[in-house]
Coordinates of C-alpha atoms and ligand atoms in Angstrom, one line a residue:
X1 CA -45.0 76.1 123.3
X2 CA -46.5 74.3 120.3
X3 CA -45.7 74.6 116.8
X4 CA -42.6 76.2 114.8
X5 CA -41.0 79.0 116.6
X6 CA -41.8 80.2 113.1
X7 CA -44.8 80.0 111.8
X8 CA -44.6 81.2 108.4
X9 CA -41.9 78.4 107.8
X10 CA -43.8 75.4 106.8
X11 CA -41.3 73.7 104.6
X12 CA -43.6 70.9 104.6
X13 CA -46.5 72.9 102.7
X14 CA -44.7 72.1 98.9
X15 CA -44.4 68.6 100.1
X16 CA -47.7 67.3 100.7
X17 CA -48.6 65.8 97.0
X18 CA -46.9 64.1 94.6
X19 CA -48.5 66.6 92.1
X20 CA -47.1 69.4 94.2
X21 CA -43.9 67.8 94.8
X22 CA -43.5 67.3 91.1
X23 CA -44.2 70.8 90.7
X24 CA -41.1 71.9 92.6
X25 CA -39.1 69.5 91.7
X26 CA -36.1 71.0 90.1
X27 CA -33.7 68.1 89.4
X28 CA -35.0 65.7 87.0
X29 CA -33.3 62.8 85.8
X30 CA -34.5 62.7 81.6
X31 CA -33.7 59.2 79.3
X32 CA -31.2 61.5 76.7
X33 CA -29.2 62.2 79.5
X34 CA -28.0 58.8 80.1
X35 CA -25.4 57.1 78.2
X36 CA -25.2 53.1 78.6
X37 CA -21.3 51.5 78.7
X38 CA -21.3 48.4 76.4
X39 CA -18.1 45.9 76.3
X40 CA -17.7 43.7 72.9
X41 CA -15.6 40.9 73.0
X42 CA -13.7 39.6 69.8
X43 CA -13.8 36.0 69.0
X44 CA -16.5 35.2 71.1
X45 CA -20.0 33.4 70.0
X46 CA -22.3 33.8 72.5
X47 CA -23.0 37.0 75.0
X48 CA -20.4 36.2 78.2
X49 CA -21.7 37.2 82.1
X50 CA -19.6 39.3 83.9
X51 CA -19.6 38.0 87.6
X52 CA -19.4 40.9 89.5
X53 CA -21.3 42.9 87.3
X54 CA -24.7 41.0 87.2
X55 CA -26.9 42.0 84.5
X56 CA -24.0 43.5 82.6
X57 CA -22.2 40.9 79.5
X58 CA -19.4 41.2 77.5
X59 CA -20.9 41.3 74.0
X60 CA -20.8 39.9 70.4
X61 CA -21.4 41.7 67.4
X62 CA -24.6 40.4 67.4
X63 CA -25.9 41.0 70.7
X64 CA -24.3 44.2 71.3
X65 CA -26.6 45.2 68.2
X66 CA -29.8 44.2 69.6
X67 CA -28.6 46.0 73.1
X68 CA -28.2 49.2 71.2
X69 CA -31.1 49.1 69.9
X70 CA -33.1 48.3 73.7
X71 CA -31.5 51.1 74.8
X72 CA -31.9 52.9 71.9
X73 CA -35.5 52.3 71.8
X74 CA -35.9 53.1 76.0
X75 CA -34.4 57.0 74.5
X76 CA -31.1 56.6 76.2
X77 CA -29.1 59.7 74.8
X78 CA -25.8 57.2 74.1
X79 CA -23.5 54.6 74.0
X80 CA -20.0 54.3 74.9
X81 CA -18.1 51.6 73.7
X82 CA -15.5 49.1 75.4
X83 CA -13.6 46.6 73.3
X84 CA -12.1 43.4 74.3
X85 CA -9.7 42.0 71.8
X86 CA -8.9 38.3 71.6
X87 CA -5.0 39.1 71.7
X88 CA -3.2 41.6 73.5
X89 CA 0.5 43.2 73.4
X90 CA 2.4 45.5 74.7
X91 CA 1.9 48.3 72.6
X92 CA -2.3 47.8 72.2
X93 CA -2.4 47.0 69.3
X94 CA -6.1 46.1 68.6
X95 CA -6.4 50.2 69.4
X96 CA -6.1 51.6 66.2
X97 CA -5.7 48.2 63.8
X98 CA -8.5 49.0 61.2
X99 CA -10.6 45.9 61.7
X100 CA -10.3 46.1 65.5
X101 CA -13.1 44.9 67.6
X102 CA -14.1 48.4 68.3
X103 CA -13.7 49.9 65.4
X104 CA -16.0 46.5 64.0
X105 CA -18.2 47.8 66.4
X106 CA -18.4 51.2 66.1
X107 CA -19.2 50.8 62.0
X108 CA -22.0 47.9 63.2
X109 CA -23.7 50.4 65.4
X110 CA -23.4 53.2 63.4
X111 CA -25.3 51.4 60.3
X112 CA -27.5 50.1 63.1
X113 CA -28.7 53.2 65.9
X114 CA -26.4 55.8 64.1
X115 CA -29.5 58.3 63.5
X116 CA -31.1 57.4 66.6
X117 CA -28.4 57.8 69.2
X118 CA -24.7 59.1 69.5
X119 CA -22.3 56.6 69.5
X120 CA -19.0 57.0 71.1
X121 CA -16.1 55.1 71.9
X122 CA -13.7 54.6 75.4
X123 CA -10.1 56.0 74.0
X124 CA -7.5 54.0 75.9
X125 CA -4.7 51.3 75.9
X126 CA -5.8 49.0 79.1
X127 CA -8.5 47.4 77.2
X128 CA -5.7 46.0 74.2
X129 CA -2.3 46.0 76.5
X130 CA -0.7 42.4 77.9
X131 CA 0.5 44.8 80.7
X132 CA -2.7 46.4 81.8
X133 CA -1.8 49.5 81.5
X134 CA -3.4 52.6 79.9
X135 CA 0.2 53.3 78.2
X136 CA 3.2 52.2 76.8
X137 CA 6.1 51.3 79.3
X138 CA 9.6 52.2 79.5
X139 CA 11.8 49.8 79.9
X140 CA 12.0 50.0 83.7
X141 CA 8.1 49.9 83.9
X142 CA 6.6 53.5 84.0
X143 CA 3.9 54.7 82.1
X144 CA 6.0 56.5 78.8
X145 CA 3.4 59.5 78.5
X146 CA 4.4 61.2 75.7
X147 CA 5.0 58.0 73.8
X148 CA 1.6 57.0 74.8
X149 CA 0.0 60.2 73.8
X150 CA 0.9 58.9 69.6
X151 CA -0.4 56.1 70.3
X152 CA -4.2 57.8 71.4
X153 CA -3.4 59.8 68.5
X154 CA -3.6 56.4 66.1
X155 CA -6.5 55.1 68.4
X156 CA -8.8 58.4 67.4
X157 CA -7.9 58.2 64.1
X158 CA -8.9 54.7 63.8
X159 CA -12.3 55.4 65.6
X160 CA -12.8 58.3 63.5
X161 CA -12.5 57.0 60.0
X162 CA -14.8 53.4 62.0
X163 CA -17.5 56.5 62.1
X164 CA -17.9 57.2 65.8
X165 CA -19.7 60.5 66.9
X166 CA -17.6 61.3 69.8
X167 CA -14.4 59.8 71.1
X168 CA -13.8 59.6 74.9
X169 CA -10.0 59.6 76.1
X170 CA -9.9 58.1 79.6
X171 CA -6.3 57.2 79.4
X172 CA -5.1 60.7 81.9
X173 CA -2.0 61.3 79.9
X174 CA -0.9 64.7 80.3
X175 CA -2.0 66.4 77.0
X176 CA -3.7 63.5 75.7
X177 CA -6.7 65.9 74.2
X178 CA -4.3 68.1 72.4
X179 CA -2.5 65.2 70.7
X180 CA -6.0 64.0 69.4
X181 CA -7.4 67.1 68.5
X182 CA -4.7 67.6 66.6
X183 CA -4.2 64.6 65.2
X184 CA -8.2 64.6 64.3
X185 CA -8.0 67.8 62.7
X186 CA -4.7 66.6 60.5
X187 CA -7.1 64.2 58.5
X188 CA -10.5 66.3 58.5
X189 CA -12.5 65.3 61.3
X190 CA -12.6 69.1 62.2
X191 CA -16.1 68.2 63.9
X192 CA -15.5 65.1 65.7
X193 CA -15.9 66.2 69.5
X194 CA -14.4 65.0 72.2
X195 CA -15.5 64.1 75.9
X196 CA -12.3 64.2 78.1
X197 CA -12.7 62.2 81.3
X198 CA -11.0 65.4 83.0
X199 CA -11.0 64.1 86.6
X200 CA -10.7 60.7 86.9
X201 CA -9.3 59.2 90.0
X202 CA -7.4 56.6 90.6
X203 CA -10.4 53.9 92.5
X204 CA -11.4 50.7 93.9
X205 CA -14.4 51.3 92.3
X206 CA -13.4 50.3 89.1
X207 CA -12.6 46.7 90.5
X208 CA -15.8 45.0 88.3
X209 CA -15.0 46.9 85.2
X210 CA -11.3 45.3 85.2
X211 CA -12.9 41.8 85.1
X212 CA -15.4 43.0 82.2
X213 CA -12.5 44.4 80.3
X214 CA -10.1 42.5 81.2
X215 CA -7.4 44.7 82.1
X216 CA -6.6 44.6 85.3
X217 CA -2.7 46.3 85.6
X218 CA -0.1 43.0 85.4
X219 CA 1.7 45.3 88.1
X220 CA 1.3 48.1 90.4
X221 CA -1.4 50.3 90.2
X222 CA -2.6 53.6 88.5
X223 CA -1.8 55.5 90.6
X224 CA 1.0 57.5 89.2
X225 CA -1.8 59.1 85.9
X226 CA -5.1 58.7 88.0
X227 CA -5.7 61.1 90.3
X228 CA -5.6 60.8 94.3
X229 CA -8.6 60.6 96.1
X230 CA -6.9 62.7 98.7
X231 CA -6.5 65.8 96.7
X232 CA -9.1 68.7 97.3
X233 CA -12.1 68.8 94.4
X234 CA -9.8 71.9 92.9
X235 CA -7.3 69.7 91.4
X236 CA -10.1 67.8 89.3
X237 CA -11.6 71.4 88.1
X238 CA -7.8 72.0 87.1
X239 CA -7.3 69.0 85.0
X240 CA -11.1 70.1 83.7
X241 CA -10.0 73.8 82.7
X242 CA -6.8 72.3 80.9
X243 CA -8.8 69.7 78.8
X244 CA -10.8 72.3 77.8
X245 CA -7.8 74.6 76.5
X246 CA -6.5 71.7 74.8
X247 CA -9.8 71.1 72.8
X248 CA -12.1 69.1 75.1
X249 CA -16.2 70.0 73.9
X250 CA -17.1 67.7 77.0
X251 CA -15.8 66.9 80.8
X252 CA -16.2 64.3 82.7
X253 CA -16.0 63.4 86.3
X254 CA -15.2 59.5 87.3
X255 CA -16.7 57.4 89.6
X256 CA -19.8 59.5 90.4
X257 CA -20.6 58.7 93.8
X258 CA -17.7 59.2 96.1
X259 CA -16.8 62.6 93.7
X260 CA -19.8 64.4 93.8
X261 CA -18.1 67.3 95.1
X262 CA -15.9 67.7 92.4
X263 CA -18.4 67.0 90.5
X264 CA -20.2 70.0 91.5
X265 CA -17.1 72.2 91.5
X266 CA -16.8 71.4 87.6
X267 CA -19.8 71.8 87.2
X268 CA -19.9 75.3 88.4
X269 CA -16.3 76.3 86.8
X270 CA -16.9 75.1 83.4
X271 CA -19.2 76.3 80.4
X272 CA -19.0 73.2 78.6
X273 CA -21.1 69.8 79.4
X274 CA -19.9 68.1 82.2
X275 CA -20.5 64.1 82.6
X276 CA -20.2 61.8 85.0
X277 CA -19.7 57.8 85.3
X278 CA -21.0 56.1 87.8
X279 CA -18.8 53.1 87.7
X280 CA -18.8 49.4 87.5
X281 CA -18.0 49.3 91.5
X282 CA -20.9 51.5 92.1
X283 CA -23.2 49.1 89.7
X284 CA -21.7 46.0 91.9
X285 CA -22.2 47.2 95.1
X286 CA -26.2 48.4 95.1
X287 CA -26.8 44.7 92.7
X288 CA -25.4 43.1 95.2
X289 CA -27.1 44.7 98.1
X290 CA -30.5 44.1 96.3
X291 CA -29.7 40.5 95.8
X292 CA -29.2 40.2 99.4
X293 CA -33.0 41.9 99.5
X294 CA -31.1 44.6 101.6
X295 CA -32.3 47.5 99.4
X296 CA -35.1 49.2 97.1
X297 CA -33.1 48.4 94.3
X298 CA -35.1 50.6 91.8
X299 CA -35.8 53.3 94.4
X300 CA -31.8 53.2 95.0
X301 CA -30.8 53.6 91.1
X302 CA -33.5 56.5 90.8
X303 CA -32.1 58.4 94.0
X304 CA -28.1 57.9 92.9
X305 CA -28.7 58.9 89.6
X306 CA -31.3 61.7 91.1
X307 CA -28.2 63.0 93.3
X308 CA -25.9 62.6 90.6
X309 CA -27.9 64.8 88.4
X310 CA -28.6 67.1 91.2
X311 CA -24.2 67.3 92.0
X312 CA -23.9 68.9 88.2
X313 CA -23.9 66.4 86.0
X314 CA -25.6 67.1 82.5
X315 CA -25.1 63.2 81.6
X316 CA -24.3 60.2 83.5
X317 CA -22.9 57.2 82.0
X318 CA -24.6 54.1 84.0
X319 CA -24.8 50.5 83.5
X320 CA -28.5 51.0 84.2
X321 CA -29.4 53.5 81.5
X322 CA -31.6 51.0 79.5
X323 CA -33.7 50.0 82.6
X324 CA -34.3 53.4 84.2
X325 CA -35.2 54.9 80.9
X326 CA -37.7 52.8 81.1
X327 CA -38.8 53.1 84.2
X328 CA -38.5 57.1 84.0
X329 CA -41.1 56.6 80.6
X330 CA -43.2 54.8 83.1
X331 CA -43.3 57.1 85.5
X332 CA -42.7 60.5 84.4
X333 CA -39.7 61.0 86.7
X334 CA -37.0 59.6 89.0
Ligands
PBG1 C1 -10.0 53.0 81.1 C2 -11.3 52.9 81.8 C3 -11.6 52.3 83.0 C4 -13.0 52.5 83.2 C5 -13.4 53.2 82.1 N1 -12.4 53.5 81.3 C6 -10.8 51.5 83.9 C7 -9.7 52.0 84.6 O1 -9.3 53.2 84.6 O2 -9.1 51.2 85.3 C8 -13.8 52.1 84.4 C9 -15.2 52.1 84.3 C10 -16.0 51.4 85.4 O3 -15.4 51.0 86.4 O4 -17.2 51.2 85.2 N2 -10.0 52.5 79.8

């Protein structure tokens, strides 16, 4: 016999243009919808390379303007900010200090992109503790949640009144959005939203990211607040559904591309915009690969974000958003 068994089936008919296969197409991959991570570095005068993240620099003042405004210019839909300060302790203290790096930041870019774009901030401790660690210790080395959670409480405040659009807790304290939104709606900022990183796992993928902020953990691991890989996709749509009764207006999944299925399973139980971050690891590993000439590398960035889109996500954070917004204005699509 030749031909289908089925005749009628020609799945191949909607496939044989590129005008009819941009017809059909149903996942798109738009500029606003990507958000580009930026690291600023206190005390620094030039713009420092991060080796395992080529392409990617831990900032000054100065060039993390003009970056904003590349990016800003490409349409990317945000920024989230990372800061590095030039001396840490053990309670993070560079968090919620006024004149913090970040909060220098945040007020730069706001006067700078603040109409153009949304500008929000990373809510954590690793970046500003000697320890490493997204909280504050007891004395026999655990993470001290509920101690912590004041000190996110501080960190919002002091990213609130530096003018940030939307703060971003990534810390995975256990009722770390309540304790902000409260604390946020304690001084007026009724209307500041917040993006939870709901299910974030505890991953090797965020190896390149620990040398950009410099915070990798003095000792053990994260293991004990991140999640574990091993746990089906409904725990991450629990921690999702509890953000969200604690205040969250966003959700986020972290990394992107070894989650997609909770990724999709958030996407589908939740009604309010769901994120995800394809992380620093993911960055590393496709650079690396096309520096070896191994891969497409734009056809590569295009399909990841393409599949990411396609798993749920509304927006992805990438380390790539300037560049493919470009190349998406080029091109029309992913
Ligand atoms: C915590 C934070 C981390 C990342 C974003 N926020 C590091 C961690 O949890 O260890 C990782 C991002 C990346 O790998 O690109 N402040």
């Amino acid at each position: 016999m030749t031909g289908p068994v089925f005749p009628q089936s020609r799945p191949r008919r909607l496939r044989r243009t590129p005008a009819l296969r941009r017809l059909v197409a149903d996942v798109r991959v738009d500029p606003a919808d990507l958000v580009l991570p930026v690291f600023v570095k206190e005390g620094i005068t030039e713009a420092s390379p991060i080796v395992s993240m080529p392409g990617v620099v831990q900032h000054t003042r100065d060039s993390l303007k003009k970056a904003a405004y590349e990016a800003v210019e490409a349409g990317v839909g945000g920024l989230i900010l990372f800061g590095i300060p030039a001396v840490k302790d053990a309670r993070g203290s560079g968090a919620d200090h006024p004149d913090g790096i970040v909060q220098l930041a945040v007020r730069d870019l706001i006067a700078e992109v603040g109409d153009a774009t949304v500008v929000m901030t990373d809510l954590c401790l690793d970046e500003y503790t000697d320890h490493g660690h997204c909280g504050l210790l007891t004395p026999d080395g655990d993470v001290d949640n509920d101690a912590t959670l004041e000190r996110y409480a501080s960190a919002a405040l002091a990213q609130a009144r530096a003018g940030v659009h939307v703060v971003a807790p990534s810390g995975m304290m256990d009722g770390q959005v309540a304790a902000i939104r409260a604390a946020l709606d304690g001084e007026g900022f009724t209307q500041l939203p917040i993006l939870a990183y709901s299910a974030k796992y505890a991953s090797a993928f965020y190896g390149p990211f620990r040398d950009a902020a410099e915070c990798a953990p003095q000792f053990g691991d994260r293991s004990s607040y991140q999640q574990d890989a091993g746990r089906s996709a409904e725990e991450g749509v629990r921690e999702a559904l509890l953000d969200i009764a604690e205040g969250a207006d966003a959700v986020m999944v972290k990394p992107a591309l070894a989650y997609l299925d909770v990724l999709r399973a958030v996407a589908g139980a939740v009604d309010v915009p769901v994120a995800a971050y394809q992380v620093s690891g993911e960055y590393a590993m496709v650079e690396a690969a096309a520096a070896n000439g191994w891969i497409d590398r734009r056809r590569i960035i295009l399909e990841t974000l393409t599949g990411v889109r396609r798993a749920g996500a509304g927006m992805v954070l990438t380390y790539w958003a300037t560049e493919a917004a470009q190349w998406l204005a080029e091109d029309g699509r992913a």
